[in-house]
C-alpha positions as CSV (number, residue, x, y, z in Angstrom):
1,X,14.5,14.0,-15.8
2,X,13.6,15.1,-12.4
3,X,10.8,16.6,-11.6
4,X,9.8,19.4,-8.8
5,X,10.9,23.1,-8.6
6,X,15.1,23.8,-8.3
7,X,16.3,26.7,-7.2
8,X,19.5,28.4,-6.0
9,X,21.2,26.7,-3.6
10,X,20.3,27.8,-0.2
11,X,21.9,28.2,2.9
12,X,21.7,24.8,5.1
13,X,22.3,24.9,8.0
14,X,24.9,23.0,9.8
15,X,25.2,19.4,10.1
16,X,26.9,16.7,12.4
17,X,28.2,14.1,9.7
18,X,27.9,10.9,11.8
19,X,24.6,11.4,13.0
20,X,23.7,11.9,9.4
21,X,25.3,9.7,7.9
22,X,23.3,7.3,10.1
23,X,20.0,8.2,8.4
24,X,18.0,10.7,10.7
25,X,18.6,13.5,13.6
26,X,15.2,13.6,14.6
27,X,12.7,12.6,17.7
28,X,9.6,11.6,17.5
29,X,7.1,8.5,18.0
30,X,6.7,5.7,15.0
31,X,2.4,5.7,15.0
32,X,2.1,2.4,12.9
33,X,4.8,0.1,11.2
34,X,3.8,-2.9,9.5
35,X,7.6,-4.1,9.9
36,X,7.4,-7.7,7.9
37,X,3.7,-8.0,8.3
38,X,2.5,-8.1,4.6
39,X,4.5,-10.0,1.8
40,X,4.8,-6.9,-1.0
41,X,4.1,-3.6,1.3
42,X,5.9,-2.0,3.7
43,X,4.1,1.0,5.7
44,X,5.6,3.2,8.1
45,X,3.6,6.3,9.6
46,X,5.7,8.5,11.7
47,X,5.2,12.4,13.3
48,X,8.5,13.6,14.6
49,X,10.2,16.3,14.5
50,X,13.9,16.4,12.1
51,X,16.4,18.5,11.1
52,X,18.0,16.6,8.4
53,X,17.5,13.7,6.8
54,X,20.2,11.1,4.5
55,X,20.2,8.3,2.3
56,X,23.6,7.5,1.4
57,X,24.3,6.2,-2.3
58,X,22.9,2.8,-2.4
59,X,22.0,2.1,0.8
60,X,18.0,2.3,-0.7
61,X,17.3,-0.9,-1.3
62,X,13.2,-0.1,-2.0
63,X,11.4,2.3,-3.8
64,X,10.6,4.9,-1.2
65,X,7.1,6.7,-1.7
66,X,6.3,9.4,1.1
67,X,2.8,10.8,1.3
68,X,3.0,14.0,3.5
69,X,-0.2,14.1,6.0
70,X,1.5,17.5,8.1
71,X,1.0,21.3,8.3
72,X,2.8,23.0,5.6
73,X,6.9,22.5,6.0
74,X,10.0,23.5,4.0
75,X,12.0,21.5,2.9
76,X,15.5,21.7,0.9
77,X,17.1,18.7,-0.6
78,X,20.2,18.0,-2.6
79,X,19.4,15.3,-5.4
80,X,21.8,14.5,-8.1
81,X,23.9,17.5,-7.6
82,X,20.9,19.9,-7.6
83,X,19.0,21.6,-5.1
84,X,15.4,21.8,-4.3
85,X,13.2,23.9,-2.2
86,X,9.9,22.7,-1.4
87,X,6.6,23.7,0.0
88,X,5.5,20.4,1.9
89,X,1.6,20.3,2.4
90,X,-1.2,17.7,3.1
91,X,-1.4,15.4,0.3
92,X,2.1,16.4,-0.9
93,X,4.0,13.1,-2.6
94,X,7.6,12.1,-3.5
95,X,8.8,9.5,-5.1
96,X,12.6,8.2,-4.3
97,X,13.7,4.8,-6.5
98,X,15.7,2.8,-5.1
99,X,19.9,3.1,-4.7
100,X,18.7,7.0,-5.1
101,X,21.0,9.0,-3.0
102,X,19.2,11.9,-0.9
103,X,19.6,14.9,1.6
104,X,17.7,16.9,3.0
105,X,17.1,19.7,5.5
106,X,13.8,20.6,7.4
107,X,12.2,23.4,9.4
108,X,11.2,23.1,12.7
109,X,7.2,22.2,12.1
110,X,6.3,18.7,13.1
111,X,6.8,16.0,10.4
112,X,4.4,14.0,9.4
113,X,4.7,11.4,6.9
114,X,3.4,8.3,5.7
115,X,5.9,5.9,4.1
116,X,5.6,2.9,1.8
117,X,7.7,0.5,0.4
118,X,7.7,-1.6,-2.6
119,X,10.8,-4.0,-3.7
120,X,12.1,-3.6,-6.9
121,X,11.6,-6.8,-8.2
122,X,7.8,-6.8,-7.4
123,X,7.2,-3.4,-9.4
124,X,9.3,-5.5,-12.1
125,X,6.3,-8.1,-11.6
126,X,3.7,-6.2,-12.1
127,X,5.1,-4.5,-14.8
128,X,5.9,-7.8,-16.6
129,X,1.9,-8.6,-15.9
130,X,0.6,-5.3,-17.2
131,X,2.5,-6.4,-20.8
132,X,5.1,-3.8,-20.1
133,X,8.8,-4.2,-20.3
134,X,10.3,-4.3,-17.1
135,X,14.2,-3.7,-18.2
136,X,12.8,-0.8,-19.7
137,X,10.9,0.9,-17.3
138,X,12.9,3.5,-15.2
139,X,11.1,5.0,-11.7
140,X,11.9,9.1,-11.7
141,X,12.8,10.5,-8.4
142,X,10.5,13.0,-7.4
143,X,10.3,15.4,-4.7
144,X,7.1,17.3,-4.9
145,X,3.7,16.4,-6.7
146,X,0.6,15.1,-6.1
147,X,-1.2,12.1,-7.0
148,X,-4.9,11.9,-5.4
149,X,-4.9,7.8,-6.4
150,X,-1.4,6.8,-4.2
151,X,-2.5,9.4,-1.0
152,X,-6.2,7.3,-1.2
153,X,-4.0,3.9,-1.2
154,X,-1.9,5.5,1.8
155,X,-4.5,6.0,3.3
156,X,-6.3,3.0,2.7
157,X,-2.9,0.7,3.7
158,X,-2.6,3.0,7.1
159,X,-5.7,2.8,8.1
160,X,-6.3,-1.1,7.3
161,X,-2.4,-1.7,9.4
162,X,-4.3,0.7,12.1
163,X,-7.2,-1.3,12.4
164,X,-5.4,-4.5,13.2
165,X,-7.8,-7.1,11.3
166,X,-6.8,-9.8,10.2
167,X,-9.9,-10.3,7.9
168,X,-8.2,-10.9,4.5
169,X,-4.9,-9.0,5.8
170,X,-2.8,-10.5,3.4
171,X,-5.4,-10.2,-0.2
172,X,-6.2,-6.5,1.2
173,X,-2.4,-5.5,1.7
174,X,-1.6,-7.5,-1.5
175,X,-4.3,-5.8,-3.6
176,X,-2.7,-2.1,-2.2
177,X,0.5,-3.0,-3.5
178,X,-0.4,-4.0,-6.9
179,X,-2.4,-0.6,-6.9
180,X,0.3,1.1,-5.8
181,X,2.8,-0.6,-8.1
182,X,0.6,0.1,-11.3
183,X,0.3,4.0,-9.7
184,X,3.8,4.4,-9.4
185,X,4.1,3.0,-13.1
186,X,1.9,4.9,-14.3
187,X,2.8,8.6,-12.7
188,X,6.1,8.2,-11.5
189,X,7.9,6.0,-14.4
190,X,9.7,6.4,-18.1
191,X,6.4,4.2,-19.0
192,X,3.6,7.0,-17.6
193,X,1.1,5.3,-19.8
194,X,-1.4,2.4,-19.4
195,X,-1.1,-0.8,-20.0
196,X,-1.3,-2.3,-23.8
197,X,-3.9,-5.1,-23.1
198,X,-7.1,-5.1,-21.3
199,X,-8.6,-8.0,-20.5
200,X,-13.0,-7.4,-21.3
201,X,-14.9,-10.5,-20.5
202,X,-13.4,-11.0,-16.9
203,X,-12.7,-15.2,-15.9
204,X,-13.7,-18.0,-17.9
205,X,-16.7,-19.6,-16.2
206,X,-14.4,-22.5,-15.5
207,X,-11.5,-20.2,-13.8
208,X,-14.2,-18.3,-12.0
209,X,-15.5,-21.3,-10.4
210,X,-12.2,-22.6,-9.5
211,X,-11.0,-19.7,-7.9
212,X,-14.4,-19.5,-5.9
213,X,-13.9,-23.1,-4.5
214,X,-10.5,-22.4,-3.8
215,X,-12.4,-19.5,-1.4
216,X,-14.9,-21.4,-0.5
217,X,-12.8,-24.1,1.3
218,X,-10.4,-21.6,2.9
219,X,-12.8,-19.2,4.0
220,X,-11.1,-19.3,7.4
221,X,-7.6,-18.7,6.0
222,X,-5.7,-15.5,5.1
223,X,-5.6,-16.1,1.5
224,X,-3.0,-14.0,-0.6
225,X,-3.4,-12.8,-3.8
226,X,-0.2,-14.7,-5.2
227,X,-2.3,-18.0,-4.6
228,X,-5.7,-16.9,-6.1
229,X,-3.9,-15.3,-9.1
230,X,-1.5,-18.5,-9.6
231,X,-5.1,-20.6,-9.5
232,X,-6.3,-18.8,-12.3
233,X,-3.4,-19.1,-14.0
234,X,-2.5,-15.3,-14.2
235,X,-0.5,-12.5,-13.5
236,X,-2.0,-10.9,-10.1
237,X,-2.5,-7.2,-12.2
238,X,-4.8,-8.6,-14.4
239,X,-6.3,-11.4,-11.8
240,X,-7.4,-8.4,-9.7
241,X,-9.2,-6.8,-12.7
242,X,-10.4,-9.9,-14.3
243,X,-12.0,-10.6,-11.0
244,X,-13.9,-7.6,-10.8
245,X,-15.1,-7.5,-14.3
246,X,-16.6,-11.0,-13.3
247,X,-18.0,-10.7,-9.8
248,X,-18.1,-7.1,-9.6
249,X,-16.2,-7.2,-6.0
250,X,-12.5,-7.0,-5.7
251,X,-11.2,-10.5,-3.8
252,X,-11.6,-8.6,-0.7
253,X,-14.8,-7.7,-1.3
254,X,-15.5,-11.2,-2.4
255,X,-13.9,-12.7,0.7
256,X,-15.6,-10.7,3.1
257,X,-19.2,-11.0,1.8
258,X,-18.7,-14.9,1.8
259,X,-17.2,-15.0,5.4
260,X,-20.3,-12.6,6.4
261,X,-22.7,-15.7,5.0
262,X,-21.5,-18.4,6.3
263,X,-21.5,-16.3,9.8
264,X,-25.2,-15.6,9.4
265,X,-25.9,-19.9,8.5
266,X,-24.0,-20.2,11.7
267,X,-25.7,-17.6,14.3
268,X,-29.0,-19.4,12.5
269,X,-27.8,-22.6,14.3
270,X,-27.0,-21.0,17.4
271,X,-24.6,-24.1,18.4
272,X,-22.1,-21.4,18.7
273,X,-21.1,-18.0,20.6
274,X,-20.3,-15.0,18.4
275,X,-16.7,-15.3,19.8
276,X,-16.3,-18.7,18.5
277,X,-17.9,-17.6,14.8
278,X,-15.6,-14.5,14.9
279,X,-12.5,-16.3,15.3
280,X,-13.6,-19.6,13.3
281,X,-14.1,-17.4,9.8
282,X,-10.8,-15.7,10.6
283,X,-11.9,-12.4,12.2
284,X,-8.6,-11.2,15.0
285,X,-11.6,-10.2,17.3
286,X,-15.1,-10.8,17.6
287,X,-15.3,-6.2,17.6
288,X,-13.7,-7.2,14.2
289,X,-16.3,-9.5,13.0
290,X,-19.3,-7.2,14.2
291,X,-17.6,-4.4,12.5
292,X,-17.9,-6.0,9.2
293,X,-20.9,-7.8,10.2
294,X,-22.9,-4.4,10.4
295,X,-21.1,-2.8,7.5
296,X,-23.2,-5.9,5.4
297,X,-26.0,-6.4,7.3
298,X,-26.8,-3.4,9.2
299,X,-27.4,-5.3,12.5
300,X,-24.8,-6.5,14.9
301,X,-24.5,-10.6,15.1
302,X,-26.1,-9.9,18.6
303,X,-29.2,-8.1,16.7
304,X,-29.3,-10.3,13.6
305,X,-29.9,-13.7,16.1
């Protein structure tokens, strides 16, 4: 059933058809897109301002999620034959599964929205790896609720895509959509509940220590997820959580603290410049690298030598 508050159907204003039919009839300035950048995510932030908006019957081929991040807006949409009037404010989330047909008319305050993709088949994935059925689990379209867990992992995704790093990019982005895709399960799904196993004693001492070599001697690399979870011989849901219960640290986390080390054994050494340490342990700049480099230490690598 869809959720979010129907009412009459209102008057809408006027539309040109092809424009709409096109998608948008809107200006305005893209702020980030992560376009193919990260393997399971797509992010899109955008302010501009629209008039209407459509999504013609299965032209969707994602799972849409929207976070709104603007000053309050109204919207009506026409969903399934029914029509919706909305109160759009900060923190304000819809949900639109894929093939979902949509349209939708705006006021004239600025738009501004944060928009994140997730394929089909990986939601399937991670529903398969949470011991859920994945033919059974439908995601509801919703227009209007609010889910304090998927705005923080909006946030968190725009504001790592923002920053540029490409410390960990690909674990970090593929950590956020697991998150996102258990979230979405979770709130947004004909599941809604968690899933049936939990895992309580974290990684075998002998997983553990393989999937800490396997880190250890690709510190410089982007390591994904998909590879750390496949070397421990599980699903990357219960990888990530496994993980933590054993270390304490998400991979990221992990990653990160481990890149920071070896970067104080080499500014010990001083054969090398901080720029050549920065981009040796994989850090885009060395700004990058004193960024994190403080956030452990407290001293810049300039300070710490």
């Amino acid at each position: 059933m869809m959720r979010g508050a129907t009412i009459d159907p209102p008057t809408r204003p006027k539309i040109d058809e092809g424009r709409a039919q096109s998608g948008h009839n809107w200006r305005g300035d893209w702020i980030v897109n992560s376009r193919d950048r990260w393997r399971n995510l797509k992010i899109i932030r955008n302010r501009h301002h629209v008039r209407e908006s459509v999504i013609t019957p299965g032209k969707l081929t994602f799972h849409l999620i929207t976070v709104y991040m603007g000053a309050p807006s109204r919207q009506q949409s026409l969903l399934s034959g029914r029509n919706y009037n909305i109160l759009q404010t900060a923190g304000s989330v819809a949900v639109i599964p894929a093939a979902t047909a949509l349209r939708s008319w705006y006021d004239e305050v600025e738009q501004d929205d944060v928009y994140l993709h997730l394929e089909p088949g990986f939601v399937k994935s991670v529903a398969a790896g949470a011991d859920l059925d994945p033919d059974r689990i439908e995601i509801v379209p919703t227009l209007e609720s609010r889910s304090p867990a998927i705005e923080s992992l909006a946030r968190m995704a725009f504001d790592e895509l923002q920053r540029g790093d490409a410390v960990a990019t690909n674990l970090y982005a593929d950590s956020l959509a697991n998150l996102l895709a258990v979230q979405l399960i979770r709130e947004y799904s004909s599941a809604r509940q968690p899933p049936a196993r939990r895992y309580v004693n974290g990684l075998t001492n002998k997983k553990l220590a393989l999937v800490l070599d396997l880190i250890e001697s690709d510190l410089s690399e982007d390591l994904s997820l998909k590879v750390l979870a496949a070397a421990a011989g599980l699903s990357e849901y219960h990888f990530l959580r496994m993980f933590k219960q054993s270390t304490g640290l998400t991979p990221h986390q992990y990653v990160i603290g481990q890149r920071i080390e070896r970067a104080k054994e080499l500014l010990r050494k001083g054969d090398m410049t901080i720029t050549e340490i920065a981009y040796l342990l994989g850090f885009s700049t060395p700004a990058h690298f004193t960024h994190h480099f403080r956030r452990k230490t407290g001293l810049t690598p300039r300070d710490f030598c």
